[in-house]
XYZ file of N, CA and C in Angstrom:
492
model
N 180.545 67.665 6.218
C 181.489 67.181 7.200
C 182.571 66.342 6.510
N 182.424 64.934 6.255
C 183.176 64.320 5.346
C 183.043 64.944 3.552
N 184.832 64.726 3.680
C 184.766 65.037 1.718
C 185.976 64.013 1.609
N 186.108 64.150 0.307
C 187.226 63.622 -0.084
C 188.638 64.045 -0.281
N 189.665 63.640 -0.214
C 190.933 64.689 0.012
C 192.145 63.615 -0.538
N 192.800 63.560 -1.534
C 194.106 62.609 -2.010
C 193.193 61.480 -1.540
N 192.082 60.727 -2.403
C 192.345 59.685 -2.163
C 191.899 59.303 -0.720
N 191.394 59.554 0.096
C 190.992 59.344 1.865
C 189.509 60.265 1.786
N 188.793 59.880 2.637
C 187.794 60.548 3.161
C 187.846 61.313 4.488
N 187.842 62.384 4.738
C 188.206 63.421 5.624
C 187.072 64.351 6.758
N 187.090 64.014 7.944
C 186.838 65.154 8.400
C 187.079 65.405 9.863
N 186.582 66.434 10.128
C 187.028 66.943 11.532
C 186.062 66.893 12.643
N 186.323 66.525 13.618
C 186.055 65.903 14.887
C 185.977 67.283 16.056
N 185.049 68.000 17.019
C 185.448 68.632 17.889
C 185.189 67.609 19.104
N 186.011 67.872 19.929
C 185.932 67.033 21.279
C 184.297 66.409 21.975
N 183.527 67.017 21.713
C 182.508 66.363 22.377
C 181.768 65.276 21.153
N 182.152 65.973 19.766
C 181.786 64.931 18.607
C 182.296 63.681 18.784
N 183.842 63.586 18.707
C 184.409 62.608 18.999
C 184.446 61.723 20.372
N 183.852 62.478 21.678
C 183.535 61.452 22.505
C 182.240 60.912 22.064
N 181.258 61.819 22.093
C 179.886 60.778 21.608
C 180.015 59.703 20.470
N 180.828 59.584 19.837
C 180.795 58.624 18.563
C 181.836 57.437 19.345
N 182.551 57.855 20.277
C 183.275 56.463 20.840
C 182.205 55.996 21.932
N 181.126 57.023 22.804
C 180.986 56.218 23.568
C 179.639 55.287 22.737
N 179.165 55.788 21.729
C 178.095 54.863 21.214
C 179.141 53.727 20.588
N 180.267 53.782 19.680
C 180.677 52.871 19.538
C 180.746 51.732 20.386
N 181.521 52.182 21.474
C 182.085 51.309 22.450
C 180.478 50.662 23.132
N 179.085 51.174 23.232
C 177.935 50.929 23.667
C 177.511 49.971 22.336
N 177.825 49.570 21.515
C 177.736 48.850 20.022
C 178.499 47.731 20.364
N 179.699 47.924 20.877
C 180.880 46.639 21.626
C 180.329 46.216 22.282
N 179.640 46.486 23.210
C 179.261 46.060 24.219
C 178.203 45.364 24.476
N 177.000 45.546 23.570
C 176.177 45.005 23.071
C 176.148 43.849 22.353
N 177.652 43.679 21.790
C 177.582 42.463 20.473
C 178.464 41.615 21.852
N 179.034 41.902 22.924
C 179.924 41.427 23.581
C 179.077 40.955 24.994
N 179.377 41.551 25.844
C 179.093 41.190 27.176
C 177.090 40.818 27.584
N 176.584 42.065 26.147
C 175.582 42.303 26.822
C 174.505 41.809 25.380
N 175.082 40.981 24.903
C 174.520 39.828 23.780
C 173.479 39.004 24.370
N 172.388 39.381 24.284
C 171.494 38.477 24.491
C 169.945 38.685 23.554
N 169.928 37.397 22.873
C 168.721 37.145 21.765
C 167.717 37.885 22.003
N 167.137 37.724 23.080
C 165.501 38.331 23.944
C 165.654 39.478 23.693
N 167.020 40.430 23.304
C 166.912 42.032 23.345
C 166.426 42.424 21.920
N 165.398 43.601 21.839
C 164.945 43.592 20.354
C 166.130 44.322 20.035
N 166.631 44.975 20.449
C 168.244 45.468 19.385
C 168.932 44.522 18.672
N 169.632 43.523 19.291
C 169.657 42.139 18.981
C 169.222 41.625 18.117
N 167.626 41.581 18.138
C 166.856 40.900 17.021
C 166.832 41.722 15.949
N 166.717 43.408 15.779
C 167.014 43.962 14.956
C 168.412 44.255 13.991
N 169.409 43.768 14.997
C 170.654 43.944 14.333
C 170.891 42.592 13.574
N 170.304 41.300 13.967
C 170.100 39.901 13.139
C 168.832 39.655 13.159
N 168.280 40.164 12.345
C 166.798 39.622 12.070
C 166.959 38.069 11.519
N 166.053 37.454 11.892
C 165.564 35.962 11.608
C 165.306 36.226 10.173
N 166.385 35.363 9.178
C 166.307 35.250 7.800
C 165.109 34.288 7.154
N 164.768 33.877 8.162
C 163.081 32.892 7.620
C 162.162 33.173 8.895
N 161.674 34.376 8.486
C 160.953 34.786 9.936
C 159.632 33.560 10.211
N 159.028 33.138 9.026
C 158.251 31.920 9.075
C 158.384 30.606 10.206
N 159.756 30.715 10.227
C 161.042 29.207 9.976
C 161.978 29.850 11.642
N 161.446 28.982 12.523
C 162.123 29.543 13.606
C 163.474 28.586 13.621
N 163.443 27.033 13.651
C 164.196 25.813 13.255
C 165.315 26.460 12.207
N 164.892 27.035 10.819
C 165.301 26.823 9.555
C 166.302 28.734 10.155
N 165.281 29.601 10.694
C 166.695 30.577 11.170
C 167.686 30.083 12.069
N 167.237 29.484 13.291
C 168.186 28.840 13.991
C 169.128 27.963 13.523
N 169.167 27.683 12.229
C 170.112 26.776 11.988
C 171.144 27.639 11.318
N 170.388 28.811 11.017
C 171.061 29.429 9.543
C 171.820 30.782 10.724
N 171.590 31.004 11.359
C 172.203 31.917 12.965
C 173.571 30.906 13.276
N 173.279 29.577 13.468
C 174.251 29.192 13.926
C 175.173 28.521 13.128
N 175.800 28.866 12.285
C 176.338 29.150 11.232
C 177.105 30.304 10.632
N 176.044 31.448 10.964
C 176.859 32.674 10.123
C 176.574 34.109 11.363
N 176.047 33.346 12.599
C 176.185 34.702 13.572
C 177.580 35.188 14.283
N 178.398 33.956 14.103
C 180.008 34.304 14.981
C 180.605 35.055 14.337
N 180.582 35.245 12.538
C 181.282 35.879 11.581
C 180.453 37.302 11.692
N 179.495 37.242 11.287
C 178.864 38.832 11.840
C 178.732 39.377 12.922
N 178.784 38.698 14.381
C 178.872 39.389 15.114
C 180.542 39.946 15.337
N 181.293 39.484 14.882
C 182.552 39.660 14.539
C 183.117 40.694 13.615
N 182.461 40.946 12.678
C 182.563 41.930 11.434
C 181.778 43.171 12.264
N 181.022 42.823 13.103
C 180.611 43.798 13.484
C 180.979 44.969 14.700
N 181.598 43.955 15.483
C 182.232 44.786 16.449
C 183.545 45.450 15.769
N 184.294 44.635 14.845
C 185.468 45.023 14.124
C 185.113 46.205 13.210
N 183.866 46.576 12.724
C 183.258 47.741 11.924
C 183.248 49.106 13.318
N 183.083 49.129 14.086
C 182.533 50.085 15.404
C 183.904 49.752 15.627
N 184.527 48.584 15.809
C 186.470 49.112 16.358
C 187.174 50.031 15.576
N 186.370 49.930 13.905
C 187.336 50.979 12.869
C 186.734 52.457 13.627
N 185.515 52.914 14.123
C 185.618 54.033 14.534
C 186.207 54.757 15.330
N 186.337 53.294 16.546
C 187.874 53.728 17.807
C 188.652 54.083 17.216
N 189.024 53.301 16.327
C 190.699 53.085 16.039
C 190.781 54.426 15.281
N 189.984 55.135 14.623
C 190.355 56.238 13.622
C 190.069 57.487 14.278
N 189.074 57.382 15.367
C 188.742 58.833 16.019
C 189.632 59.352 16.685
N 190.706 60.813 16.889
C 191.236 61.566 18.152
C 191.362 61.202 19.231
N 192.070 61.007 19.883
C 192.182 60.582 21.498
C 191.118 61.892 22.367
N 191.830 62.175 23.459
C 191.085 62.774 23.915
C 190.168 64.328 23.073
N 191.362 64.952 22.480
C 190.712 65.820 21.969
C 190.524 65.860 20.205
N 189.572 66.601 20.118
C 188.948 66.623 18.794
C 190.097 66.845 17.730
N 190.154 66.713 16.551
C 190.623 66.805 15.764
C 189.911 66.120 14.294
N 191.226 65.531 13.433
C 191.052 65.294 11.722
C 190.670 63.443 11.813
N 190.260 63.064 11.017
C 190.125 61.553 10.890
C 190.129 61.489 9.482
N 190.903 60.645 9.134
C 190.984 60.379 7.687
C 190.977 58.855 7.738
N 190.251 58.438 6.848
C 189.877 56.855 6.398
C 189.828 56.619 5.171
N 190.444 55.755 4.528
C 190.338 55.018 3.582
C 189.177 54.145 3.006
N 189.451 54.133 1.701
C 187.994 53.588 1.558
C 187.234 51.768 2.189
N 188.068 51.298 2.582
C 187.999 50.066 3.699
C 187.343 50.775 4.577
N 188.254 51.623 5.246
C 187.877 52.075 6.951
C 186.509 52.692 6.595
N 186.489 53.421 5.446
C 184.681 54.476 5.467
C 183.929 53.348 4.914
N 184.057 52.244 4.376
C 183.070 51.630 4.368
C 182.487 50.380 5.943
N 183.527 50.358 6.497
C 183.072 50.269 7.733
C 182.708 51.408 8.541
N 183.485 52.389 8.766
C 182.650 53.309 9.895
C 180.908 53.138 9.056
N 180.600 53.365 8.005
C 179.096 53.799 7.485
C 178.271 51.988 7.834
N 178.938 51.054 7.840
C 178.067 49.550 8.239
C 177.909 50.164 9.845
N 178.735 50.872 10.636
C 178.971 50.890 12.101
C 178.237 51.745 12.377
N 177.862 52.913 11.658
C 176.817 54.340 11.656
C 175.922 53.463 11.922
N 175.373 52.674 10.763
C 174.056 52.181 10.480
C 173.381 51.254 11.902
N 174.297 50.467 12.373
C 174.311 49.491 13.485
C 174.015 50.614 14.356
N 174.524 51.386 14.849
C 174.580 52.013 15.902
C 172.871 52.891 15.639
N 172.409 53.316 14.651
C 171.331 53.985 14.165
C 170.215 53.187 14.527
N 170.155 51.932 14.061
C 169.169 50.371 14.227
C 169.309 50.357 15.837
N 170.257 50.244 16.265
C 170.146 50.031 17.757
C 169.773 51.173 18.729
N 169.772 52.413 18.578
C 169.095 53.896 19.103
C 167.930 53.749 18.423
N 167.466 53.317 17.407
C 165.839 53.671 16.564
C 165.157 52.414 17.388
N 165.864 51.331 17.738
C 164.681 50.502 18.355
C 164.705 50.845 19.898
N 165.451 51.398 20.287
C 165.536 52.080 21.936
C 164.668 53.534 21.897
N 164.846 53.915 21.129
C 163.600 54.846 20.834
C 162.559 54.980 20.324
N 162.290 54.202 19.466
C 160.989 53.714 19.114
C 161.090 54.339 17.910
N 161.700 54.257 17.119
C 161.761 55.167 15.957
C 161.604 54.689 14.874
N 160.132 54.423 14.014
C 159.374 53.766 12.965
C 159.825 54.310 11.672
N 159.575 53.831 10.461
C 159.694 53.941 9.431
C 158.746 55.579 9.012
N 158.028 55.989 9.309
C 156.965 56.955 9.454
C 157.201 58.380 10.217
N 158.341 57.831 11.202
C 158.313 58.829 12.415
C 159.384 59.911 11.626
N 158.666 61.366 12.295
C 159.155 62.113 11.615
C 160.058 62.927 13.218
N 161.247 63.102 12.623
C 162.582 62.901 13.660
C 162.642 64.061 14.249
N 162.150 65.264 13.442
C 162.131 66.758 13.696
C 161.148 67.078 14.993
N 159.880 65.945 14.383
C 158.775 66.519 15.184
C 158.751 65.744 16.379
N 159.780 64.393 16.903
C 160.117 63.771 18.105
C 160.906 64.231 18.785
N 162.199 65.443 18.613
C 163.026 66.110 18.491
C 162.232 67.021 19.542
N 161.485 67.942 19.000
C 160.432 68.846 19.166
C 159.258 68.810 20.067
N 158.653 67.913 20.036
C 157.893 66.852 21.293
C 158.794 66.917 22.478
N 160.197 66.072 22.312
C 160.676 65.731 23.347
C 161.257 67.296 24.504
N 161.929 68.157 23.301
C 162.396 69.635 23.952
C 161.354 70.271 24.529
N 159.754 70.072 24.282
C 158.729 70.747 24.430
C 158.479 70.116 26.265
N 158.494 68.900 25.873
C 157.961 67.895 27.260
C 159.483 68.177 28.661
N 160.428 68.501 27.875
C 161.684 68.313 29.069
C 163.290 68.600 28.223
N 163.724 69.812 28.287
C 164.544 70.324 27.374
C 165.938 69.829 27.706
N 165.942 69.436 29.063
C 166.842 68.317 29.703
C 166.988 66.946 29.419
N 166.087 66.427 28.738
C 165.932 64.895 29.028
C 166.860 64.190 28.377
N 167.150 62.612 29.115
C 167.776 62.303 28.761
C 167.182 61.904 26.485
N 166.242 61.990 26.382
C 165.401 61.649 25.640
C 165.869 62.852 24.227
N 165.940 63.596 24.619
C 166.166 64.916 24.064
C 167.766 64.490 22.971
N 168.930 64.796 24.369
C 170.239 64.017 23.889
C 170.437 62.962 22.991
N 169.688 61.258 23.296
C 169.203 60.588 22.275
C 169.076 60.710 21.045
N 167.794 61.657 21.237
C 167.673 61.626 19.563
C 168.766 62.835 18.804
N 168.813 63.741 19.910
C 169.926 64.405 19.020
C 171.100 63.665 18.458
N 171.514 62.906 19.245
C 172.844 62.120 18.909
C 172.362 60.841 17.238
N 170.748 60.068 17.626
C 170.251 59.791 16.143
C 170.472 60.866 14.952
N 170.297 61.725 15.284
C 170.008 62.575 13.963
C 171.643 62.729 13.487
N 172.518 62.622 14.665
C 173.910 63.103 14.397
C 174.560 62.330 13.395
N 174.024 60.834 13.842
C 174.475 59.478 13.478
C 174.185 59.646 12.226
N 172.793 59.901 11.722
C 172.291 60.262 9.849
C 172.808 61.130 9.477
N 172.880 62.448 9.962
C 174.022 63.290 9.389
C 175.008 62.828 8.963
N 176.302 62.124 9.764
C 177.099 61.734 9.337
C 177.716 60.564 8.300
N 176.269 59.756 8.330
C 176.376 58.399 7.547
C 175.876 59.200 6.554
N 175.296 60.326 6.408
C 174.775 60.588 4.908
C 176.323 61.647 4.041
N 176.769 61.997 5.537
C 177.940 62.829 4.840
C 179.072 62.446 4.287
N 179.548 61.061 4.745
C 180.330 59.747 4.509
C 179.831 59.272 2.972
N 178.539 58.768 2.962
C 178.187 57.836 2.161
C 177.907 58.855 0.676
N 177.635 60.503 0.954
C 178.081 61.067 -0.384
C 179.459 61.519 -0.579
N 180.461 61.240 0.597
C 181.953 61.780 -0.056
C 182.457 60.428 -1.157
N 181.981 59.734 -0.419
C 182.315 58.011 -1.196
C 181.954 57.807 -2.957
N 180.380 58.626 -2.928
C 179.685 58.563 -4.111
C 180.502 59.631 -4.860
N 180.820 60.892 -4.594
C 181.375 62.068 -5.189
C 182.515 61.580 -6.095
């Protein structure tokens, strides 16, 4: 999908690609924004407690350096707005700034679908994939993970045009 081209990282978008990647973006905004709250394990997964021991010693160290990351972070998921096609599909070209944010914004968005889905270090994606089409070929469950797997596809297709 992504390659490299003069210098930019390149690729092409068809219309339903490019809505699903804004509306998880914009569901990534929204999360660090309106719908920010600690108690959510997405939340806790997207800032894990840096002294998980040390509830005092994270809380101090959160309030300090969570306004700047939650900040870098919505601004990482805004580089995907800002670079994706309007309504219809097309080319996106990013620079190596912008692809190293869209791939921090992949990843966020990946952490936050893997803990809404339950998706372990172990779990094998094909065979939840497969489970889920087996149990309800409709589900919303189904879509989900397809759209996870989309998300690794693409952060892996990014993160070797970068290496190339």
């Amino acid at each position: 999908m992504f390659h490299r081209q003069a210098g930019r990282y390149v690729a092409t978008f068809a219309v339903d690609e490019a809505r699903v990647l804004r509306k998880v973006a914009s569901e990534v905004v929204g999360l660090l924004t309106d719908g920010f709250d600690h108690t959510d394990p997405v939340v806790g997964r997207l800032f894990p407690a840096v002294y998980p021991e040390d509830a005092a010693g994270s809380a101090e160290f959160r309030r300090y350096t969570e306004g700047d990351l939650k900040t870098s972070k919505i601004d990482q998921a805004g580089a995907i707005l800002a670079a994706l096609p309007d309504e219809a599909g097309g080319e996106v070209r990013l620079d190596a700034e912008a692809a190293e944010a869209w791939l921090r914004a992949l990843n966020d968005a990946r952490l936050a679908m893997g803990v809404r889905l339950e998706i372990k270090d172990g779990t094998d994606l094909g065979e939840e994939l497969d489970d889920a089409v087996a149990e309800d070929p409709a589900s919303s469950r189904v879509f989900q993970l397809s759209v996870y797997a989309y998300l690794g596809y693409l952060q892996e297709s990014l993160l070797n045009a970068l290496i190339d």
